[in-house]
Amino acid sequence: MPPARRFDLVLRAASVLVDGRFRPADIGVSGGRITAISASPLEGMDVIALADDEVLIPGLVDSHVHVNEPGRTEWEGFASATRAAAAGGVTTIIDMPLNSIPATVTVEALATKRASAASQAMVDVGFWGGAVPQNLGTLERLHHAGVFGFKAFLAPSGVDEFEHLDAAQLETALEEIAEFGGLLIVHAEDPAVLDAHANSGGVGYGRFVDSRPDEAETTAIERVIAGVRRTGARAHILHLSSALALPALRAARADGLPITVETCPHYLTFAAERIPDAATQFKCCPPIRSDANRDALWQALLDGDIDIVVTDHSPSTAALKFAHGGDFGLAWGGIAGLQVGLAAVWTEAHARGIPLERVLGWMSTGPADLVGLPGKGRIAVGAAADLVAFAPDEAFTVHTEALQHRNPVSAYDGAILHGVVRRTWLAGNPVSTAPDATPHGRLIAAGR
């Protein structure tokens, strides 16, 4: 009888997520990939048995992260962002083309971004490109350089170096992207609706929601649907907050249009009715809406009308977030949640009777499939050995000063959540979140 195969690493657990369900298994890892899944014990150079209260899950893929380096590294940065990702069970992030300077709208800017990340990444990092008025007609160059798709705003982005597309420019971008089979990802709010509902702001959250009504999303999304119908381009709706857009999206998808949809942990966790006055850590665009709207988003996930959940980690400094005495109209928008996204969604899902395997489909396999990474976000032979030991029943209180994020600002501060990431492996190697740890993350590119 030939000797038993000896793996670089064996992870042994009573609950391993394989093919959408949990079961006992040994996972054999060689050369950074999963090379065996066995109901019988495997031999390895290193054998690690998970604790009884831990489950082995695939590393999450977060396709919506604003790292902000270079240019606004004081807001975040690759070192702190990727440590936060690893601490939260995220082993792959796809970085948004803003709010860095330069924005990732040229091949040269992409090279600058990659150079900034290369020596700091604790997890794997890929990049979105941007579609702005100035680079239309040149998007295929960025596509071939390895970006995973192109982000566009339909209303002002908030930063001068990333301008939004008007209706005609959106059509141009969709036509261009359709020609080479790319993907347009869209921040869908209509500027005319926003202008019509602008108000003087203030410390009350309701005034802020009034300034960015559901209609801003529904109108913009209908414009994207019409453009996809005319051009055949693939489009993805970012950070859906309004459930009123779901009927139009459902109908478009039933017609076979190539449109996918995401929502975010903060829209699934918080409700407008419970946001205190002047609590500008909750400001994001589009806004957190009502409790009933939150219920509708959860139902849309269960029904398959929303495909994935990603954080839209969008940090800033405390000075920007809390300036102007808590005026929601003047404070910087964006919620920092990269490290706690999984725990936040799992806590709410568990309370609703939704099993962990559904959550992981939305936060690992789904985002990996969106960006074309079939070897990530799943525990399968041949997949990357990006793995997480997760204790789903352990509770903890979020303290922003203890998070790996660069700035101690988060809407989750003080929240009691369930689900603790005990250990994270990237390509079979343990990831340390210590500031002096050696980075082992890789830069990844679409189609490679």
GROMACS .gro file of C-alpha atoms in nm:
model
  448
    1MET     CA    1   0.000   0.000   0.000
    2PRO     CA    2   0.147   0.342  -0.093
    3PRO     CA    3   0.221   0.578   0.195
    4ALA     CA    4  -0.048   0.831   0.286
    5ARG     CA    5  -0.014   1.169   0.120
    6ARG     CA    6   0.133   1.434   0.347
    7PHE     CA    7  -0.007   1.786   0.307
    8ASP     CA    8   0.155   2.118   0.393
    9LEU     CA    9  -0.137   2.194   0.625
   10VAL     CA   10  -0.442   2.006   0.746
   11LEU     CA   11  -0.732   2.189   0.907
   12ARG     CA   12  -0.970   1.960   1.096
   13ALA     CA   13  -1.316   2.069   1.206
   14ALA     CA   14  -1.651   1.925   1.302
   15SER     CA   15  -1.822   2.189   1.088
   16VAL     CA   16  -1.676   2.288   0.752
   17LEU     CA   17  -1.877   2.474   0.486
   18VAL     CA   18  -1.858   2.257   0.175
   19ASP     CA   19  -2.104   2.282  -0.115
   20GLY     CA   20  -2.335   2.509   0.081
   21ARG     CA   21  -2.369   2.296   0.396
   22PHE     CA   22  -2.170   2.230   0.711
   23ARG     CA   23  -2.020   1.886   0.772
   24PRO     CA   24  -1.717   1.732   0.947
   25ALA     CA   25  -1.406   1.731   0.730
   26ASP     CA   26  -1.031   1.748   0.710
   27ILE     CA   27  -0.905   2.006   0.461
   28GLY     CA   28  -0.570   1.928   0.303
   29VAL     CA   29  -0.365   2.222   0.175
   30SER     CA   30  -0.062   2.207  -0.054
   31GLY     CA   31   0.103   2.491  -0.241
   32GLY     CA   32  -0.148   2.742  -0.111
   33ARG     CA   33  -0.451   2.557  -0.250
   34ILE     CA   34  -0.705   2.313  -0.117
   35THR     CA   35  -0.602   1.975  -0.255
   36ALA     CA   36  -0.822   1.741  -0.052
   37ILE     CA   37  -1.149   1.740   0.139
   38SER     CA   38  -1.186   1.423   0.340
   39ALA     CA   39  -1.424   1.270   0.589
   40SER     CA   40  -1.126   1.064   0.714
   41PRO     CA   41  -0.818   1.202   0.890
   42LEU     CA   42  -0.542   1.341   0.668
   43GLU     CA   43  -0.172   1.368   0.746
   44GLY     CA   44   0.007   1.701   0.727
   45MET     CA   45   0.328   1.879   0.814
   46ASP     CA   46   0.104   2.094   1.031
   47VAL     CA   47  -0.232   1.967   1.160
   48ILE     CA   48  -0.465   2.215   1.327
   49ALA     CA   49  -0.787   2.104   1.492
   50LEU     CA   50  -1.045   2.377   1.535
   51ALA     CA   51  -1.211   2.425   1.873
   52ASP     CA   52  -1.552   2.275   1.934
   53ASP     CA   53  -1.722   2.614   1.907
   54GLU     CA   54  -1.548   2.704   1.578
   55VAL     CA   55  -1.655   2.642   1.220
   56LEU     CA   56  -1.428   2.653   0.917
   57ILE     CA   57  -1.553   2.892   0.650
   58PRO     CA   58  -1.411   3.035   0.328
   59GLY     CA   59  -1.244   3.373   0.347
   60LEU     CA   60  -1.483   3.650   0.253
   61VAL     CA   61  -1.448   3.851  -0.066
   62ASP     CA   62  -1.537   4.218  -0.019
   63SER     CA   63  -1.576   4.380  -0.359
   64HIS     CA   64  -1.656   4.727  -0.224
   65VAL     CA   65  -1.375   4.880  -0.019
   66HIS     CA   66  -1.240   5.236  -0.023
   67VAL     CA   67  -0.875   5.217   0.082
   68ASN     CA   68  -0.801   5.581  -0.016
   69GLU     CA   69  -0.426   5.536  -0.068
   70PRO     CA   70  -0.238   5.720  -0.211
   71GLY     CA   71  -0.359   6.074  -0.163
   72ARG     CA   72  -0.590   6.038   0.135
   73THR     CA   73  -0.399   5.777   0.334
   74GLU     CA   74  -0.485   5.959   0.656
   75TRP     CA   75  -0.840   5.830   0.597
   76GLU     CA   76  -0.730   5.465   0.573
   77GLY     CA   77  -0.447   5.301   0.373
   78PHE     CA   78  -0.354   4.953   0.255
   79ALA     CA   79  -0.175   4.850   0.575
   80SER     CA   80  -0.463   4.930   0.808
   81ALA     CA   81  -0.740   4.828   0.565
   82THR     CA   82  -0.596   4.485   0.494
   83ARG     CA   83  -0.529   4.420   0.864
   84ALA     CA   84  -0.892   4.510   0.934
   85ALA     CA   85  -1.001   4.280   0.652
   86ALA     CA   86  -0.807   3.984   0.791
   87ALA     CA   87  -0.938   4.050   1.141
   88GLY     CA   88  -1.291   4.042   1.000
   89GLY     CA   89  -1.248   3.721   0.800
   90VAL     CA   90  -1.203   3.896   0.464
   91THR     CA   91  -0.919   3.751   0.257
   92THR     CA   92  -0.977   3.940  -0.069
   93ILE     CA   93  -1.072   4.304  -0.122
   94ILE     CA   94  -1.140   4.492  -0.443
   95ASP     CA   95  -1.043   4.857  -0.399
   96MET     CA   96  -1.263   5.136  -0.531
   97PRO     CA   97  -1.110   5.393  -0.770
   98LEU     CA   98  -1.182   5.684  -0.532
   99ASN     CA   99  -1.114   5.852  -0.287
  100SER     CA  100  -0.748   5.804  -0.366
  101ILE     CA  101  -0.544   6.063  -0.554
  102PRO     CA  102  -0.499   5.997  -0.837
  103ALA     CA  103  -0.828   5.824  -0.895
  104THR     CA  104  -0.791   5.493  -1.080
  105VAL     CA  105  -0.909   5.622  -1.417
  106THR     CA  106  -0.593   5.563  -1.625
  107VAL     CA  107  -0.346   5.280  -1.663
  108GLU     CA  108  -0.082   5.502  -1.507
  109ALA     CA  109  -0.299   5.570  -1.201
  110LEU     CA  110  -0.360   5.195  -1.166
  111ALA     CA  111   0.015   5.139  -1.164
  112THR     CA  112   0.050   5.400  -0.889
  113LYS     CA  113  -0.221   5.230  -0.686
  114ARG     CA  114  -0.064   4.888  -0.728
  115ALA     CA  115   0.276   5.022  -0.624
  116SER     CA  116   0.121   5.167  -0.307
  117ALA     CA  117  -0.041   4.836  -0.215
  118ALA     CA  118   0.232   4.591  -0.313
  119SER     CA  119   0.443   4.596   0.001
  120GLN     CA  120   0.161   4.644   0.252
  121ALA     CA  121  -0.120   4.401   0.168
  122MET     CA  122  -0.202   4.149   0.439
  123VAL     CA  123  -0.475   3.999   0.219
  124ASP     CA  124  -0.520   3.978  -0.158
  125VAL     CA  125  -0.609   4.305  -0.329
  126GLY     CA  126  -0.763   4.380  -0.668
  127PHE     CA  127  -0.878   4.706  -0.819
  128TRP     CA  128  -1.179   4.862  -0.986
  129GLY     CA  129  -1.129   5.127  -1.251
  130GLY     CA  130  -1.339   5.439  -1.283
  131ALA     CA  131  -1.561   5.562  -1.564
  132VAL     CA  132  -1.559   5.943  -1.565
  133PRO     CA  133  -1.631   6.192  -1.843
  134GLN     CA  134  -1.260   6.246  -1.910
  135ASN     CA  135  -1.168   5.881  -1.977
  136LEU     CA  136  -1.460   5.762  -2.188
  137GLY     CA  137  -1.323   5.604  -2.503
  138THR     CA  138  -1.015   5.469  -2.321
  139LEU     CA  139  -1.175   5.219  -2.085
  140GLU     CA  140  -1.054   4.913  -2.275
  141ARG     CA  141  -0.693   4.999  -2.187
  142LEU     CA  142  -0.779   4.978  -1.816
  143HIS     CA  143  -0.976   4.659  -1.879
  144HIS     CA  144  -0.671   4.491  -2.035
  145ALA     CA  145  -0.454   4.623  -1.750
  146GLY     CA  146  -0.654   4.406  -1.510
  147VAL     CA  147  -0.924   4.614  -1.340
  148PHE     CA  148  -1.233   4.414  -1.248
  149GLY     CA  149  -1.474   4.667  -1.395
  150PHE     CA  150  -1.561   5.036  -1.393
  151LYS     CA  151  -1.732   5.242  -1.128
  152ALA     CA  152  -1.951   5.534  -1.226
  153PHE     CA  153  -2.144   5.788  -1.024
  154LEU     CA  154  -2.467   5.927  -1.165
  155ALA     CA  155  -2.462   6.215  -0.914
  156PRO     CA  156  -2.166   6.413  -0.776
  157SER     CA  157  -1.925   6.184  -0.592
  158GLY     CA  158  -1.813   6.440  -0.335
  159VAL     CA  159  -1.455   6.462  -0.464
  160ASP     CA  160  -1.348   6.682  -0.753
  161GLU     CA  161  -1.115   6.428  -0.913
  162PHE     CA  162  -1.397   6.179  -0.981
  163GLU     CA  163  -1.676   6.343  -1.180
  164HIS     CA  164  -2.016   6.184  -1.236
  165LEU     CA  165  -2.165   6.075  -1.569
  166ASP     CA  166  -2.469   6.250  -1.709
  167ALA     CA  167  -2.739   6.054  -1.895
  168ALA     CA  168  -2.564   6.073  -2.233
  169GLN     CA  169  -2.226   5.980  -2.084
  170LEU     CA  170  -2.380   5.681  -1.905
  171GLU     CA  171  -2.506   5.558  -2.239
  172THR     CA  172  -2.162   5.609  -2.393
  173ALA     CA  173  -1.995   5.418  -2.111
  174LEU     CA  174  -2.238   5.126  -2.141
  175GLU     CA  175  -2.187   5.107  -2.518
  176GLU     CA  176  -1.811   5.109  -2.479
  177ILE     CA  177  -1.806   4.851  -2.202
  178ALA     CA  178  -2.043   4.623  -2.393
  179GLU     CA  179  -1.795   4.610  -2.683
  180PHE     CA  180  -1.524   4.440  -2.475
  181GLY     CA  181  -1.747   4.250  -2.231
  182GLY     CA  182  -1.667   4.455  -1.923
  183LEU     CA  183  -1.875   4.543  -1.618
  184LEU     CA  184  -2.010   4.883  -1.511
  185ILE     CA  185  -2.078   4.921  -1.138
  186VAL     CA  186  -2.303   5.214  -1.058
  187HIS     CA  187  -2.363   5.449  -0.767
  188ALA     CA  188  -2.723   5.512  -0.868
  189GLU     CA  189  -2.871   5.837  -0.742
  190ASP     CA  190  -3.033   6.092  -0.971
  191PRO     CA  191  -2.886   6.443  -0.939
  192ALA     CA  192  -3.207   6.620  -1.047
  193VAL     CA  193  -3.402   6.447  -0.771
  194LEU     CA  194  -3.130   6.531  -0.518
  195ASP     CA  195  -3.135   6.896  -0.627
  196ALA     CA  196  -3.513   6.909  -0.596
  197HIS     CA  197  -3.503   6.776  -0.239
  198ALA     CA  198  -3.200   6.964  -0.110
  199ASN     CA  199  -3.254   7.118   0.231
  200SER     CA  200  -3.061   7.313   0.491
  201GLY     CA  201  -2.950   7.005   0.682
  202GLY     CA  202  -2.930   6.997   1.059
  203VAL     CA  203  -2.875   6.748   1.338
  204GLY     CA  204  -3.192   6.546   1.274
  205TYR     CA  205  -3.138   6.231   1.068
  206GLY     CA  206  -3.484   6.256   0.915
  207ARG     CA  207  -3.388   6.579   0.739
  208PHE     CA  208  -3.093   6.403   0.580
  209VAL     CA  209  -3.310   6.115   0.455
  210ASP     CA  210  -3.555   6.370   0.314
  211SER     CA  211  -3.270   6.518   0.111
  212ARG     CA  212  -3.193   6.182  -0.051
  213PRO     CA  213  -3.534   6.021  -0.104
  214ASP     CA  214  -3.610   5.676  -0.247
  215GLU     CA  215  -3.695   5.846  -0.576
  216ALA     CA  216  -3.330   5.940  -0.626
  217GLU     CA  217  -3.239   5.571  -0.635
  218THR     CA  218  -3.540   5.443  -0.826
  219THR     CA  219  -3.504   5.702  -1.102
  220ALA     CA  220  -3.132   5.641  -1.147
  221ILE     CA  221  -3.172   5.263  -1.142
  222GLU     CA  222  -3.444   5.281  -1.405
  223ARG     CA  223  -3.199   5.477  -1.621
  224VAL     CA  224  -2.936   5.207  -1.579
  225ILE     CA  225  -3.189   4.936  -1.665
  226ALA     CA  226  -3.289   5.121  -1.982
  227GLY     CA  227  -2.924   5.159  -2.082
  228VAL     CA  228  -2.852   4.790  -2.026
  229ARG     CA  229  -3.160   4.700  -2.227
  230ARG     CA  230  -3.037   4.910  -2.521
  231THR     CA  231  -2.668   4.814  -2.511
  232GLY     CA  232  -2.653   4.464  -2.363
  233ALA     CA  233  -2.376   4.573  -2.125
  234ARG     CA  234  -2.339   4.411  -1.785
  235ALA     CA  235  -2.418   4.640  -1.492
  236HIS     CA  236  -2.408   4.606  -1.116
  237ILE     CA  237  -2.604   4.828  -0.878
  238LEU     CA  238  -2.393   4.933  -0.582
  239HIS     CA  239  -2.512   4.967  -0.219
  240LEU     CA  240  -2.887   4.940  -0.280
  241SER     CA  241  -3.061   5.113   0.008
  242SER     CA  242  -3.416   5.164  -0.124
  243ALA     CA  243  -3.641   4.859  -0.145
  244LEU     CA  244  -3.869   5.060  -0.375
  245ALA     CA  245  -3.622   4.992  -0.657
  246LEU     CA  246  -3.667   4.615  -0.627
  247PRO     CA  247  -3.974   4.572  -0.854
  248ALA     CA  248  -3.799   4.736  -1.150
  249LEU     CA  249  -3.484   4.533  -1.090
  250ARG     CA  250  -3.682   4.212  -1.051
  251ALA     CA  251  -3.861   4.275  -1.379
  252ALA     CA  252  -3.537   4.358  -1.561
  253ARG     CA  253  -3.370   4.041  -1.438
  254ALA     CA  254  -3.677   3.836  -1.530
  255ASP     CA  255  -3.630   3.971  -1.883
  256GLY     CA  256  -3.278   3.831  -1.879
  257LEU     CA  257  -3.094   4.161  -1.848
  258PRO     CA  258  -2.742   4.116  -1.706
  259ILE     CA  259  -2.789   4.323  -1.390
  260THR     CA  260  -2.670   4.227  -1.043
  261VAL     CA  261  -2.737   4.400  -0.712
  262GLU     CA  262  -2.562   4.444  -0.379
  263THR     CA  263  -2.657   4.583  -0.043
  264CYS     CA  264  -2.448   4.651   0.267
  265PRO     CA  265  -2.434   4.552   0.634
  266HIS     CA  266  -2.540   4.896   0.755
  267TYR     CA  267  -2.861   4.885   0.552
  268LEU     CA  268  -2.938   4.543   0.699
  269THR     CA  269  -2.843   4.634   1.056
  270PHE     CA  270  -2.958   4.990   1.129
  271ALA     CA  271  -3.290   5.171   1.088
  272ALA     CA  272  -3.351   5.543   1.042
  273GLU     CA  273  -3.598   5.558   1.330
  274ARG     CA  274  -3.324   5.472   1.579
  275ILE     CA  275  -3.044   5.702   1.462
  276PRO     CA  276  -2.994   5.974   1.725
  277ASP     CA  277  -2.963   6.342   1.653
  278ALA     CA  278  -2.613   6.453   1.553
  279ALA     CA  279  -2.491   6.091   1.520
  280THR     CA  280  -2.310   6.160   1.195
  281GLN     CA  281  -2.116   5.835   1.215
  282PHE     CA  282  -2.434   5.692   1.055
  283LYS     CA  283  -2.423   5.922   0.752
  284CYS     CA  284  -2.382   5.745   0.419
  285CYS     CA  285  -2.511   5.793   0.065
  286PRO     CA  286  -2.761   5.660  -0.019
  287PRO     CA  287  -2.892   5.679   0.337
  288ILE     CA  288  -3.003   5.420   0.587
  289ARG     CA  289  -3.380   5.406   0.559
  290SER     CA  290  -3.673   5.279   0.766
  291ASP     CA  291  -3.712   4.959   0.962
  292ALA     CA  292  -3.976   4.840   0.713
  293ASN     CA  293  -3.733   4.909   0.428
  294ARG     CA  294  -3.468   4.704   0.608
  295ASP     CA  295  -3.710   4.411   0.634
  296ALA     CA  296  -3.776   4.435   0.260
  297LEU     CA  297  -3.403   4.422   0.183
  298TRP     CA  298  -3.367   4.106   0.391
  299GLN     CA  299  -3.658   3.948   0.206
  300ALA     CA  300  -3.501   4.044  -0.126
  301LEU     CA  301  -3.183   3.864  -0.025
  302LEU     CA  302  -3.378   3.553   0.063
  303ASP     CA  303  -3.572   3.574  -0.264
  304GLY     CA  304  -3.257   3.618  -0.471
  305ASP     CA  305  -3.342   3.971  -0.586
  306ILE     CA  306  -3.025   4.101  -0.419
  307ASP     CA  307  -2.714   3.899  -0.499
  308ILE     CA  308  -2.445   3.993  -0.251
  309VAL     CA  309  -2.361   4.180   0.070
  310VAL     CA  310  -2.040   4.386   0.081
  311THR     CA  311  -1.933   4.655   0.323
  312ASP     CA  312  -1.880   4.972   0.118
  313HIS     CA  313  -1.610   5.041   0.376
  314SER     CA  314  -1.577   5.418   0.334
  315PRO     CA  315  -1.374   5.567   0.618
  316SER     CA  316  -1.259   5.919   0.688
  317THR     CA  317  -1.095   6.108   0.970
  318ALA     CA  318  -1.287   6.191   1.284
  319ALA     CA  319  -1.247   6.559   1.204
  320LEU     CA  320  -1.438   6.518   0.877
  321LYS     CA  321  -1.698   6.287   1.026
  322PHE     CA  322  -1.782   6.487   1.336
  323ALA     CA  323  -1.726   6.842   1.215
  324HIS     CA  324  -1.998   7.107   1.214
  325GLY     CA  325  -2.164   7.008   1.541
  326GLY     CA  326  -2.338   6.699   1.413
  327ASP     CA  327  -2.498   6.857   1.107
  328PHE     CA  328  -2.580   6.569   0.870
  329GLY     CA  329  -2.579   6.803   0.573
  330LEU     CA  330  -2.215   6.902   0.630
  331ALA     CA  331  -2.050   6.592   0.779
  332TRP     CA  332  -1.857   6.359   0.550
  333GLY     CA  333  -2.051   6.052   0.443
  334GLY     CA  334  -1.945   5.689   0.458
  335ILE     CA  335  -1.946   5.403   0.708
  336ALA     CA  336  -1.636   5.215   0.817
  337GLY     CA  337  -1.733   4.852   0.865
  338LEU     CA  338  -1.476   4.627   0.699
  339GLN     CA  339  -1.370   4.447   1.017
  340VAL     CA  340  -1.721   4.395   1.157
  341GLY     CA  341  -1.928   4.338   0.843
  342LEU     CA  342  -1.957   3.962   0.881
  343ALA     CA  343  -2.046   3.979   1.249
  344ALA     CA  344  -2.305   4.252   1.189
  345VAL     CA  345  -2.482   4.062   0.913
  346TRP     CA  346  -2.463   3.730   1.095
  347THR     CA  347  -2.602   3.882   1.416
  348GLU     CA  348  -2.907   4.018   1.235
  349ALA     CA  349  -2.947   3.708   1.018
  350HIS     CA  350  -2.939   3.475   1.318
  351ALA     CA  351  -3.206   3.685   1.491
  352ARG     CA  352  -3.422   3.636   1.180
  353GLY     CA  353  -3.366   3.261   1.168
  354ILE     CA  354  -3.139   3.276   0.863
  355PRO     CA  355  -2.859   3.017   0.867
  356LEU     CA  356  -2.491   3.105   0.848
  357GLU     CA  357  -2.446   2.925   0.517
  358ARG     CA  358  -2.684   3.173   0.347
  359VAL     CA  359  -2.485   3.466   0.487
  360LEU     CA  360  -2.161   3.319   0.357
  361GLY     CA  361  -2.310   3.272   0.014
  362TRP     CA  362  -2.388   3.644   0.005
  363MET     CA  363  -2.050   3.752   0.145
  364SER     CA  364  -1.799   3.502   0.004
  365THR     CA  365  -1.909   3.295  -0.295
  366GLY     CA  366  -2.137   3.562  -0.440
  367PRO     CA  367  -1.883   3.847  -0.450
  368ALA     CA  368  -1.616   3.610  -0.583
  369ASP     CA  369  -1.846   3.512  -0.868
  370LEU     CA  370  -1.936   3.875  -0.940
  371VAL     CA  371  -1.574   3.968  -1.002
  372GLY     CA  372  -1.482   3.644  -1.179
  373LEU     CA  373  -1.274   3.472  -0.910
  374PRO     CA  374  -1.404   3.112  -0.913
  375GLY     CA  375  -1.109   2.995  -0.702
  376LYS     CA  376  -1.206   3.216  -0.408
  377GLY     CA  377  -1.496   3.240  -0.166
  378ARG     CA  378  -1.550   2.864  -0.135
  379ILE     CA  379  -1.399   2.555   0.019
  380ALA     CA  380  -1.344   2.326  -0.278
  381VAL     CA  381  -1.061   2.121  -0.423
  382GLY     CA  382  -0.851   2.354  -0.636
  383ALA     CA  383  -0.966   2.671  -0.462
  384ALA     CA  384  -0.730   2.904  -0.280
  385ALA     CA  385  -0.674   2.800   0.081
  386ASP     CA  386  -0.821   3.129   0.207
  387LEU     CA  387  -0.990   3.006   0.523
  388VAL     CA  388  -1.130   3.136   0.850
  389ALA     CA  389  -1.190   2.980   1.191
  390PHE     CA  390  -1.513   3.146   1.301
  391ALA     CA  391  -1.690   3.119   1.637
  392PRO     CA  392  -2.050   3.203   1.546
  393ASP     CA  393  -2.192   3.201   1.899
  394GLU     CA  394  -1.930   3.416   2.073
  395ALA     CA  395  -2.049   3.769   2.148
  396PHE     CA  396  -1.839   4.084   2.166
  397THR     CA  397  -1.888   4.456   2.200
  398VAL     CA  398  -1.748   4.677   1.924
  399HIS     CA  399  -1.503   4.938   2.050
  400THR     CA  400  -1.384   5.152   1.762
  401GLU     CA  401  -1.048   5.225   1.925
  402ALA     CA  402  -0.977   4.850   1.924
  403LEU     CA  403  -1.049   4.803   1.553
  404GLN     CA  404  -0.770   4.778   1.297
  405HIS     CA  405  -0.920   5.067   1.095
  406ARG     CA  406  -0.691   5.370   1.085
  407ASN     CA  407  -0.948   5.605   1.242
  408PRO     CA  408  -1.163   5.518   1.547
  409VAL     CA  409  -1.490   5.610   1.378
  410SER     CA  410  -1.769   5.362   1.315
  411ALA     CA  411  -2.147   5.343   1.331
  412TYR     CA  412  -2.102   5.005   1.502
  413ASP     CA  413  -1.932   5.151   1.810
  414GLY     CA  414  -2.091   5.000   2.120
  415ALA     CA  415  -2.290   4.738   1.930
  416ILE     CA  416  -2.306   4.388   2.076
  417LEU     CA  417  -2.244   4.145   1.790
  418HIS     CA  418  -2.210   3.769   1.756
  419GLY     CA  419  -1.944   3.591   1.557
  420VAL     CA  420  -1.572   3.617   1.625
  421VAL     CA  421  -1.296   3.553   1.374
  422ARG     CA  422  -1.040   3.352   1.567
  423ARG     CA  423  -0.785   3.280   1.288
  424THR     CA  424  -0.746   3.363   0.921
  425TRP     CA  425  -0.534   3.182   0.660
  426LEU     CA  426  -0.437   3.326   0.323
  427ALA     CA  427  -0.318   3.065   0.072
  428GLY     CA  428  -0.269   2.834   0.369
  429ASN     CA  429  -0.055   3.081   0.565
  430PRO     CA  430  -0.175   3.229   0.895
  431VAL     CA  431  -0.239   3.602   0.875
  432SER     CA  432  -0.126   3.816   1.164
  433THR     CA  433  -0.283   4.154   1.228
  434ALA     CA  434   0.014   4.278   1.431
  435PRO     CA  435   0.144   4.610   1.297
  436ASP     CA  436   0.491   4.462   1.241
  437ALA     CA  437   0.370   4.142   1.072
  438THR     CA  438   0.510   4.052   0.730
  439PRO     CA  439   0.254   4.112   0.454
  440HIS     CA  440   0.177   3.809   0.237
  441GLY     CA  441  -0.114   3.948   0.035
  442ARG     CA  442  -0.097   3.936  -0.344
  443LEU     CA  443  -0.212   4.187  -0.604
  444ILE     CA  444  -0.471   4.021  -0.825
  445ALA     CA  445  -0.602   4.118  -1.166
  446ALA     CA  446  -0.915   4.031  -1.359
  447GLY     CA  447  -0.882   3.750  -1.608
  448ARG     CA  448  -0.545   3.633  -1.473
   0.00000   0.00000   0.00000
